[in-house]
Short mmCIF file of N, CA and C in Angstrom, two decimals:
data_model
loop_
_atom_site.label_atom_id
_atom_site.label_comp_id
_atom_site.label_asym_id
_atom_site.label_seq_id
_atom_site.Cartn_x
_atom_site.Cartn_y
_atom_site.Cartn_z
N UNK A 939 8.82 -33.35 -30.66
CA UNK A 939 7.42 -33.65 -30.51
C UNK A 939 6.77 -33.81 -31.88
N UNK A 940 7.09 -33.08 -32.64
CA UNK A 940 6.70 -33.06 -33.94
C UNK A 940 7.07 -34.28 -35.01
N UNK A 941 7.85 -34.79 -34.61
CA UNK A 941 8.48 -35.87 -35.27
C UNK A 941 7.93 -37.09 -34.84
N UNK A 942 7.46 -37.38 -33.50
CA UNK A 942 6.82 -38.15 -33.05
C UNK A 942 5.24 -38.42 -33.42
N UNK A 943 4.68 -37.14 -34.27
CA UNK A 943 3.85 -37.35 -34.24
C UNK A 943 4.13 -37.90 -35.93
N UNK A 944 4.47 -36.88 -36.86
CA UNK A 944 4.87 -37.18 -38.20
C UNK A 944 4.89 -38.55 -38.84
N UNK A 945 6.00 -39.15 -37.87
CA UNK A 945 6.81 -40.98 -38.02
C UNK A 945 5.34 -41.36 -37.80
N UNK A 946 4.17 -41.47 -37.59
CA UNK A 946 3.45 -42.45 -37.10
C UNK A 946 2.17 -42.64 -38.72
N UNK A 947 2.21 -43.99 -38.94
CA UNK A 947 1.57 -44.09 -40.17
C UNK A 947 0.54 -43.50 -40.70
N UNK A 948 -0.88 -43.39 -39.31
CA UNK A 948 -1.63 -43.07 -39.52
C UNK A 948 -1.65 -41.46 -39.46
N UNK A 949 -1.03 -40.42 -39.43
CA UNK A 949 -1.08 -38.93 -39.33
C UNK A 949 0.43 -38.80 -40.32
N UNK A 950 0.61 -39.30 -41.50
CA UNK A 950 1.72 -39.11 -42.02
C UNK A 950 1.40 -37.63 -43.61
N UNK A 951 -0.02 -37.45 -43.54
CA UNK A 951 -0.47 -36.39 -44.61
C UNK A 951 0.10 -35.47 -44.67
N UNK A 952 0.00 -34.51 -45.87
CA UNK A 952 0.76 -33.27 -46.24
C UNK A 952 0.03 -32.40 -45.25
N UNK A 953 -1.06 -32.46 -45.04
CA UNK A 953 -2.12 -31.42 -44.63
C UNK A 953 -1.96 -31.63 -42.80
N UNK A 954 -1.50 -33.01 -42.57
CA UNK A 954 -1.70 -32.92 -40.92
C UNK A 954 0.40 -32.06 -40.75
N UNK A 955 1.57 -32.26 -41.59
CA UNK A 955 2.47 -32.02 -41.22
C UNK A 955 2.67 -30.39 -41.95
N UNK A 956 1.97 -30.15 -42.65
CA UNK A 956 2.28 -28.67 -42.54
C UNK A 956 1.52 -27.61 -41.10
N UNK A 957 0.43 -28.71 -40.41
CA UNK A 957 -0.28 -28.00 -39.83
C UNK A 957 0.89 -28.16 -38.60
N UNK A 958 1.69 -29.15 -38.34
CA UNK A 958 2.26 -29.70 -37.37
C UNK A 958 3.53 -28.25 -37.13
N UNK A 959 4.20 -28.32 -38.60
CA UNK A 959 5.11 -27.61 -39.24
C UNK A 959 4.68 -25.92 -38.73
N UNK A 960 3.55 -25.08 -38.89
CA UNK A 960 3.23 -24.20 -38.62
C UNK A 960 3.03 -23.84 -36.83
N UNK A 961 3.67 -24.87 -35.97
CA UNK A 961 4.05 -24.46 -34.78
C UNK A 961 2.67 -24.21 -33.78
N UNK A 962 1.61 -25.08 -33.99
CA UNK A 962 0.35 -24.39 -32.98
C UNK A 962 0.23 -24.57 -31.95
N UNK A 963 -0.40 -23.99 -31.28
CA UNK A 963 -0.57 -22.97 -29.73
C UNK A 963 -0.56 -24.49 -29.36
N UNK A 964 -1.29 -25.70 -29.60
CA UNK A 964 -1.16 -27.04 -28.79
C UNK A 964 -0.07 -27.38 -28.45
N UNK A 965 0.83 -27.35 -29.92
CA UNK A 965 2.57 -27.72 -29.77
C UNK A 965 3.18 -26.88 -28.80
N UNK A 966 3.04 -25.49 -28.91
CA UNK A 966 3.88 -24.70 -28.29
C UNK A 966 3.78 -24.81 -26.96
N UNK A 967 2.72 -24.90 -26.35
CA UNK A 967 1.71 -25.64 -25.15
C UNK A 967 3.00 -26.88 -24.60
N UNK A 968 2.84 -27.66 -25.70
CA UNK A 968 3.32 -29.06 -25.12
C UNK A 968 4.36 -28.95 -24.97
N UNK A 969 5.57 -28.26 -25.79
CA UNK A 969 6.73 -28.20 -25.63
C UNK A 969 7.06 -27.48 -24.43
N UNK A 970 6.61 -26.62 -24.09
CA UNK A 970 6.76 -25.38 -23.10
C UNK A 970 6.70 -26.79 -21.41
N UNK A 971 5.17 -26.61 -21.31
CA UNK A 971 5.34 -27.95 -20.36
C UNK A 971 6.22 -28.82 -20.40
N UNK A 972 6.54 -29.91 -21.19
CA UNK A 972 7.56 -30.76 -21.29
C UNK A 972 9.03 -30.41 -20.85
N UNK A 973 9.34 -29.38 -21.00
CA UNK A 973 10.49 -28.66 -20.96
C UNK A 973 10.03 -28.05 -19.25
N UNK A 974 9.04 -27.39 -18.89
CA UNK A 974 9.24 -26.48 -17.55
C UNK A 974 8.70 -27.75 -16.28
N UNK A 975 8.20 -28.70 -16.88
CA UNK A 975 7.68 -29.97 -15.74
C UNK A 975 9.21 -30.59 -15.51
N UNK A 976 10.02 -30.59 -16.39
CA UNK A 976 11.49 -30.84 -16.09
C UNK A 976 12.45 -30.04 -15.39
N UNK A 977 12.15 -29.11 -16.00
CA UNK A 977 13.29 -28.03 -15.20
C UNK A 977 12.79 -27.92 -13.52
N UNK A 978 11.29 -28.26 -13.38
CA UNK A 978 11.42 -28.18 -11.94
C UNK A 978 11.73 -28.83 -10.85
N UNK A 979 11.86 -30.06 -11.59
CA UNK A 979 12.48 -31.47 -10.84
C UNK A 979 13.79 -31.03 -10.81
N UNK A 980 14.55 -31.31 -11.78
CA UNK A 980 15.42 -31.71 -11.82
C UNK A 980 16.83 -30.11 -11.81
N UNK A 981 16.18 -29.32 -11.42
CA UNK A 981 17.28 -28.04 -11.55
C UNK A 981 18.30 -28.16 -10.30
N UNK A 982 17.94 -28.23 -9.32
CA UNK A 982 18.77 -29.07 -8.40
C UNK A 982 19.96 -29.60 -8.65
N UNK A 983 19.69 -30.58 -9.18
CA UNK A 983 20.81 -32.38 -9.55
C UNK A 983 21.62 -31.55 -10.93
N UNK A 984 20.71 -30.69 -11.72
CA UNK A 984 21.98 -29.81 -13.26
C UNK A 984 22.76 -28.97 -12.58
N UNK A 985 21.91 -28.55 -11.71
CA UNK A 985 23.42 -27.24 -10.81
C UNK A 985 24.45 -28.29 -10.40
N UNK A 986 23.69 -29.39 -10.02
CA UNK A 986 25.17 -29.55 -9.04
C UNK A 986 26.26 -29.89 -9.94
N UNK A 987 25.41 -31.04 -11.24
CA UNK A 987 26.43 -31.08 -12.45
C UNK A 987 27.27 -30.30 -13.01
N UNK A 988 26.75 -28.71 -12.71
CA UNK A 988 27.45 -27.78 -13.45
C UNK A 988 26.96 -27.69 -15.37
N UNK A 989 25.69 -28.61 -14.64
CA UNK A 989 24.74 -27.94 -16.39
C UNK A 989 24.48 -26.65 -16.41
N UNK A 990 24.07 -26.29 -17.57
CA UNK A 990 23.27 -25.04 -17.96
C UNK A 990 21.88 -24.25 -17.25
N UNK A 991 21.92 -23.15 -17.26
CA UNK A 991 20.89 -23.05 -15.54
C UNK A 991 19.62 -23.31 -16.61
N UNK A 992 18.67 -23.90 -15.69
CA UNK A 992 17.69 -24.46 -15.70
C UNK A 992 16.18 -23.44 -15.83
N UNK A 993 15.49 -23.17 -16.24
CA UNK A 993 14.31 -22.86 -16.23
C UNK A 993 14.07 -21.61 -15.08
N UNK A 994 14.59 -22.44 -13.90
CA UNK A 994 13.85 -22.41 -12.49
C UNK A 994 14.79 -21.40 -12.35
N UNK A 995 16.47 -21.34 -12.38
CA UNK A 995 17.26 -20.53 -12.36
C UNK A 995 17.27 -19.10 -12.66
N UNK A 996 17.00 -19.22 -14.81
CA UNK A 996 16.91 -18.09 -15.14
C UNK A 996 15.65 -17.58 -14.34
N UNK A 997 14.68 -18.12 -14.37
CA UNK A 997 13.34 -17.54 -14.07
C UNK A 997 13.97 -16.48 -12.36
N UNK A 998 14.41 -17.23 -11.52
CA UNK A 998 15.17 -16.62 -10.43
C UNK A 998 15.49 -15.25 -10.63
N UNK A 999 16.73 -15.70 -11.47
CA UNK A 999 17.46 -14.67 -11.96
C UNK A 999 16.95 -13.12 -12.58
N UNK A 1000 15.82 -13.75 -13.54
CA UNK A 1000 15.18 -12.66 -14.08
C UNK A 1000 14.51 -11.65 -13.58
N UNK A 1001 13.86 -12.01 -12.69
CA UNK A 1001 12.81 -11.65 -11.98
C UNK A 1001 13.49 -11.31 -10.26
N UNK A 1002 14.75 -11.77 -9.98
CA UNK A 1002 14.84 -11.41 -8.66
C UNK A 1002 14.15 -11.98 -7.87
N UNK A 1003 13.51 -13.55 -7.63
CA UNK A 1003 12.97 -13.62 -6.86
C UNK A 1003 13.74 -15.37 -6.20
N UNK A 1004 12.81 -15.87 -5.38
CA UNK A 1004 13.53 -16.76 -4.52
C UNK A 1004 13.25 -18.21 -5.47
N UNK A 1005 14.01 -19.32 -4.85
CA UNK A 1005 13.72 -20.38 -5.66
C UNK A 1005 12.05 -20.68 -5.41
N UNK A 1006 12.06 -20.56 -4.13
CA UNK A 1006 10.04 -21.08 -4.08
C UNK A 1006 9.27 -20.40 -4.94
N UNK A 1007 9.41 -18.67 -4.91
CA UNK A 1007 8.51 -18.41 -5.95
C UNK A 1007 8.78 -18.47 -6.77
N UNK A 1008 9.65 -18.59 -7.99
CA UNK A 1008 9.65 -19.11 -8.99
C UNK A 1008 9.69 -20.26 -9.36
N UNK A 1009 9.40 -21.37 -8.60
CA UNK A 1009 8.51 -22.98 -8.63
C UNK A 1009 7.57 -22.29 -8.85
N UNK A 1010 6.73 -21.50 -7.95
CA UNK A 1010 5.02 -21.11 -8.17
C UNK A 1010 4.61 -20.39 -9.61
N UNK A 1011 5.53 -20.23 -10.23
CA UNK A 1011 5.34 -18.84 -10.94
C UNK A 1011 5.10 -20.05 -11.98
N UNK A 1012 6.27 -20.67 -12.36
CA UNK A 1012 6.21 -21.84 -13.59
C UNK A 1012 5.21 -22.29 -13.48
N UNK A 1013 4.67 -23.52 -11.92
CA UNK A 1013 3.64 -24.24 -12.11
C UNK A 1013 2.07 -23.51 -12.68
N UNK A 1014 2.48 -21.53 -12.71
CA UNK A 1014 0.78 -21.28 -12.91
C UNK A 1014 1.15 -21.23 -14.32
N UNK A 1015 2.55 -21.43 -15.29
CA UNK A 1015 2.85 -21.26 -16.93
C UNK A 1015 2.60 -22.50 -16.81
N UNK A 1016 2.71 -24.05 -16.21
CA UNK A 1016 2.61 -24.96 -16.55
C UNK A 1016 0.72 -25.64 -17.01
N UNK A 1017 -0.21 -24.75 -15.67
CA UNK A 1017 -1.40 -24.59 -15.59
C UNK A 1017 -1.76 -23.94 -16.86
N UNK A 1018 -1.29 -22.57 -17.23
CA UNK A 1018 -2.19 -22.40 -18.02
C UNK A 1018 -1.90 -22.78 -19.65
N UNK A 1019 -0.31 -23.63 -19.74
CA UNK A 1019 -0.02 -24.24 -20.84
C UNK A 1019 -1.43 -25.60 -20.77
N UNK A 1020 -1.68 -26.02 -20.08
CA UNK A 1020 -2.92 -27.18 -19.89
C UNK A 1020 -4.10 -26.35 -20.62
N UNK A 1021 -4.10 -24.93 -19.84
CA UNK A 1021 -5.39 -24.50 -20.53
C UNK A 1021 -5.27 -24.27 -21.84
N UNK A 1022 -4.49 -23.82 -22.36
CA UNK A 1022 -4.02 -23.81 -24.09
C UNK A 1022 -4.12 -25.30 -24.80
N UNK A 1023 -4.03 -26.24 -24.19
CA UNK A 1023 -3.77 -27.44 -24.96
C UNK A 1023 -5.45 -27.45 -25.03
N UNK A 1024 -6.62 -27.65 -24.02
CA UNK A 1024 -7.58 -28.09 -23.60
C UNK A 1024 -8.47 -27.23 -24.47
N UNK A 1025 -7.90 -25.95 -24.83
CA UNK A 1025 -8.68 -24.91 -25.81
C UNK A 1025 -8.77 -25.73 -27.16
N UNK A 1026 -7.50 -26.21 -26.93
CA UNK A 1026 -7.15 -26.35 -29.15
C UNK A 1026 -8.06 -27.42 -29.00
N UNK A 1027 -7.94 -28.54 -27.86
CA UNK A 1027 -8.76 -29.60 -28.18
C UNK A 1027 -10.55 -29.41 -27.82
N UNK A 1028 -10.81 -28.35 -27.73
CA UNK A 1028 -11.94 -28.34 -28.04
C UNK A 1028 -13.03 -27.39 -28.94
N UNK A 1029 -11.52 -26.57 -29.47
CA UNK A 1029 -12.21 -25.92 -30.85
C UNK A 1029 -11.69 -26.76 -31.89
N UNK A 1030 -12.97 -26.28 -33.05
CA UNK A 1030 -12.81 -27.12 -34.24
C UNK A 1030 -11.17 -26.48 -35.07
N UNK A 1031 -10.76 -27.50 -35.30
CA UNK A 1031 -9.27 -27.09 -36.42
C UNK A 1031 -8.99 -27.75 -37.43
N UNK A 1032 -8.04 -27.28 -38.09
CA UNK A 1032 -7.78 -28.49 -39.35
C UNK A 1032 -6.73 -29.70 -38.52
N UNK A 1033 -6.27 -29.92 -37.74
CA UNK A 1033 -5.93 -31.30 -36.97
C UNK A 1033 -7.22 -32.50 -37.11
N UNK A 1034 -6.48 -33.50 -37.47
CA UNK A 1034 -7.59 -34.43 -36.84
C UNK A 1034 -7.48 -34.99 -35.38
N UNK A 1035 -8.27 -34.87 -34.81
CA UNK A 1035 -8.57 -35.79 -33.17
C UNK A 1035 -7.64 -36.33 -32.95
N UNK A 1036 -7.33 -37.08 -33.09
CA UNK A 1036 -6.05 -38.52 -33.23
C UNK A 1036 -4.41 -37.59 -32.89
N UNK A 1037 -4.13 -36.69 -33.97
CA UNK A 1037 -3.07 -36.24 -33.84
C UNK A 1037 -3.27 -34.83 -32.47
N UNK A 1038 -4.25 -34.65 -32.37
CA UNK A 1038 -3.92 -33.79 -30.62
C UNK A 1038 -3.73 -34.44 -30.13
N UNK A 1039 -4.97 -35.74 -29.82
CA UNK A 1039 -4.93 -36.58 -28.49
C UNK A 1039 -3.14 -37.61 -28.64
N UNK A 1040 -2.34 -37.28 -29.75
CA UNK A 1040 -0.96 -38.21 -29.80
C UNK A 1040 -0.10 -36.75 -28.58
N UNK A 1041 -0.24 -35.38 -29.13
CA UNK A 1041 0.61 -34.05 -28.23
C UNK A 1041 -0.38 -34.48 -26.87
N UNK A 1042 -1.42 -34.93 -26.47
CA UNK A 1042 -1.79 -34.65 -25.30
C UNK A 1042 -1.22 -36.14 -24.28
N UNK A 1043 -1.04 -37.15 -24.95
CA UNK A 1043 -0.53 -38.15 -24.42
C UNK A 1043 0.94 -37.96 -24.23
N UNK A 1044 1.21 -37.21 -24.50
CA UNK A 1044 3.22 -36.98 -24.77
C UNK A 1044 3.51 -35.89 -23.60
N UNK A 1045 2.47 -35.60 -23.91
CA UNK A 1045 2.22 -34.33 -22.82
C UNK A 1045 2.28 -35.03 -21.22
N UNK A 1046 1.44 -36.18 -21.39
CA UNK A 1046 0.93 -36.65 -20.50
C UNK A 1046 2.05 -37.35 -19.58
N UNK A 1047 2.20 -37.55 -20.42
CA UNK A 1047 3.72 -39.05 -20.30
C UNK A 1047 4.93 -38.08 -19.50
N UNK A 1048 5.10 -36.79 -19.98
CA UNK A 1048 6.07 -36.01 -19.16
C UNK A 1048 5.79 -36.10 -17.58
N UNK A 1049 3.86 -35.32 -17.54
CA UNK A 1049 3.72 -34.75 -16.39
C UNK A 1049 3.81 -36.40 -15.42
N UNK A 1050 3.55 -37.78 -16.00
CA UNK A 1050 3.98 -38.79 -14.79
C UNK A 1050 5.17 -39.19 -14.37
N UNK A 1051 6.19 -38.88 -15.98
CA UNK A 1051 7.46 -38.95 -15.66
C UNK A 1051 8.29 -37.90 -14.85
N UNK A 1052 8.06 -36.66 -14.60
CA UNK A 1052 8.54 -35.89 -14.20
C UNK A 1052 7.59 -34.78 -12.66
N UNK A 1053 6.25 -35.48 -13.48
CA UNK A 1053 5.82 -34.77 -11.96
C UNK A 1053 5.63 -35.14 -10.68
N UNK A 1054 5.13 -34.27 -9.64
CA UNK A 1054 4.87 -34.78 -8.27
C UNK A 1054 6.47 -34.75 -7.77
N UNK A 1055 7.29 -33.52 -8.27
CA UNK A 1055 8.96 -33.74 -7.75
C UNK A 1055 9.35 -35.11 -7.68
N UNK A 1056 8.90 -35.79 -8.79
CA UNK A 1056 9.84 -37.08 -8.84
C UNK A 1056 10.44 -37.10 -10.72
N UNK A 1057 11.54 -37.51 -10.86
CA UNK A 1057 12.72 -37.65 -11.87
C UNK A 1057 12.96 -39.14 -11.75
N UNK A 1058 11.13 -39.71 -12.50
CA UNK A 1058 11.32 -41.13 -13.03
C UNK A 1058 12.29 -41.47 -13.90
N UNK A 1059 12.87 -40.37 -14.67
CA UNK A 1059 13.64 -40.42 -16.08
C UNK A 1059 14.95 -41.83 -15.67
N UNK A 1060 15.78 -40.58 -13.79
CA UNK A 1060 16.75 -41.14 -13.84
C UNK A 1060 16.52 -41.94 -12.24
N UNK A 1061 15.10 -42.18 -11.75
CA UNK A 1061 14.85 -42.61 -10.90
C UNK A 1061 13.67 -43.50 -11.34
N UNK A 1062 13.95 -44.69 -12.17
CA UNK A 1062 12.72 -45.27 -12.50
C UNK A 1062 11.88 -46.11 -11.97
N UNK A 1063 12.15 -46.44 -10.15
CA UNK A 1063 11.76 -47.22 -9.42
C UNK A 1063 10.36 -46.43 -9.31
N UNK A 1064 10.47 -45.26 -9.09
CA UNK A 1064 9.22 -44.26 -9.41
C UNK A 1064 8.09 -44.54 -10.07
N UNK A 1065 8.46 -45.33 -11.07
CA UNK A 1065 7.66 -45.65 -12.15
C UNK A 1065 6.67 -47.16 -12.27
N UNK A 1066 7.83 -47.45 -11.29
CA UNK A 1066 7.30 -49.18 -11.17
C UNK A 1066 5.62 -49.56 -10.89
N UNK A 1067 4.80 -48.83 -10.65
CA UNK A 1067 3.26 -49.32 -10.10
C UNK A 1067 3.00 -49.12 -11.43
N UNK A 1068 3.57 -47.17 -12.33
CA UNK A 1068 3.01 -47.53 -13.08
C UNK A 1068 3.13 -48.60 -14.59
N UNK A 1069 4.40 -48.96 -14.57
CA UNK A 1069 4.55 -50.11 -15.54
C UNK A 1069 3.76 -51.01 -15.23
N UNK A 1070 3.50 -51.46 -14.10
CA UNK A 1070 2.69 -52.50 -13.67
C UNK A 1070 1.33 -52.77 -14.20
N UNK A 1071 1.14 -51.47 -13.80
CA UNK A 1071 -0.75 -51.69 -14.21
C UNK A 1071 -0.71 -51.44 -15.51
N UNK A 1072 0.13 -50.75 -16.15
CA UNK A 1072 0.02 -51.07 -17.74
C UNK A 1072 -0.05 -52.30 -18.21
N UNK A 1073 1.54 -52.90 -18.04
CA UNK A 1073 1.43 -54.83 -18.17
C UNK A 1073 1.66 -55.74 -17.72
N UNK A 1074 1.16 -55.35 -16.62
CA UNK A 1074 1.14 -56.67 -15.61
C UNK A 1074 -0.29 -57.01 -15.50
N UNK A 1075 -1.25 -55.62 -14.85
CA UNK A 1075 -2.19 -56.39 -14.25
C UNK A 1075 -3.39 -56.40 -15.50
N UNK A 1076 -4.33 -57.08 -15.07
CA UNK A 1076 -5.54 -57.06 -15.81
C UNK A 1076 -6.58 -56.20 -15.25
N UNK A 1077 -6.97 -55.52 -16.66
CA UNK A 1077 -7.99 -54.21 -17.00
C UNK A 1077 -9.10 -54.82 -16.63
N UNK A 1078 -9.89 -54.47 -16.13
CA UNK A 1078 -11.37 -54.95 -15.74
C UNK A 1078 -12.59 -54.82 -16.97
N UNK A 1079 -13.01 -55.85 -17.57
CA UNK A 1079 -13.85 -55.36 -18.89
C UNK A 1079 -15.37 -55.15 -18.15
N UNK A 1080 -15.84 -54.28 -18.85
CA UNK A 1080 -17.34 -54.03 -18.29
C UNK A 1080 -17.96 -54.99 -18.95
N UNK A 1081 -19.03 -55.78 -18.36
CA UNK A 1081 -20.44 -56.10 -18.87
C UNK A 1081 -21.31 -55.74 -19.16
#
C-alpha cells in the first residue's frame, strides 16, 4: 500500500514518505481491511487449496467459535477499521489530502473487489457493470 502511494509523482516528498514510513492508524486501517475483506470471501476456496488458514479460520480457532460468528466478529474489525480511516481523514495531520484520499480509494477498490461475498479478483464477470460505467458509459455533466 505504501508503495503505491510513494511511486506516484505527485506525493513523492521526504515529508509525505517518512509519514507513510511511520505506519499510521489510516495505513494500518487499510491494510487490516484489505487483508480481512479477503479472507472473508475467499477462506472457503484456500481451505480447499490447502492454503494457509485464513483470517476467518484462525479467528475460529482462537476464540472457539463457529464460522458465522467469526464472519460477524471481522465484519465489526472491518467497520470499525472504516471508522479509523474516516477519523484520520478528518483530523488535521501532516498528510496532505491527496495522499489519504489515494489509502481511501485502495481501500475502496478492495471493498468492490472483494465485497458483498463476491471474489471479483478470480471471478471477474462480477466486475463487468462496474468496468462499464467506468469506460463505457457516459458521465452525465451538470449544467
Amino acid at each position: 500500500m505504501a508503495a503505491f502511494n510513494v511511486v506516484k509523482d505527485e506525493v513523492a516528498g521526504e515529508e509525505e514518505y517518512e509519514w507513510l514510513k511511520s505506519n499510521p492508524k489510516i495505513m494500518k486501517a487499510g491494510k487490516m481491511i484489505c487483508r480481512l475483506v479477503k479472507d472473508i470471501v475467499g477462506h472457503e476456496v484456500e481451505q480447499k487449496r490447502g492454503d494457509s488458514a485464513s483470517g476467518v479460520e484462525r479467528f475460529m480457532k482462537q476464540y472457539d467459535v463457529s464460522e458465522k460468528k467469526a464472519i460477524e466478529e471481522i465484519q465489526k474489525m472491518v467497520a470499525n477499521g472504516w471508522k479509523d480511516i474516516n477519523e484520520d481523514c478528518m483530523r488535521p495531520t501532516n498528510a496532505p489530502m491527496r495522499l489519504l484520499q489515494q489509502i481511501v480509494n485502495l481501500v475502496r477498490v478492495t471493498e468492490v473487489t472483494y465485497g458483498h461475498n463476491d471474489d471479483a479478483y478470480t471471478i471477474p464477470q462480477s466486475l463487468k457493470d462496474y468496468v462499464t460505467l467506468l469506460y463505457v458509459e457516459k458521465v452525465p455533466m451538470c449544467e
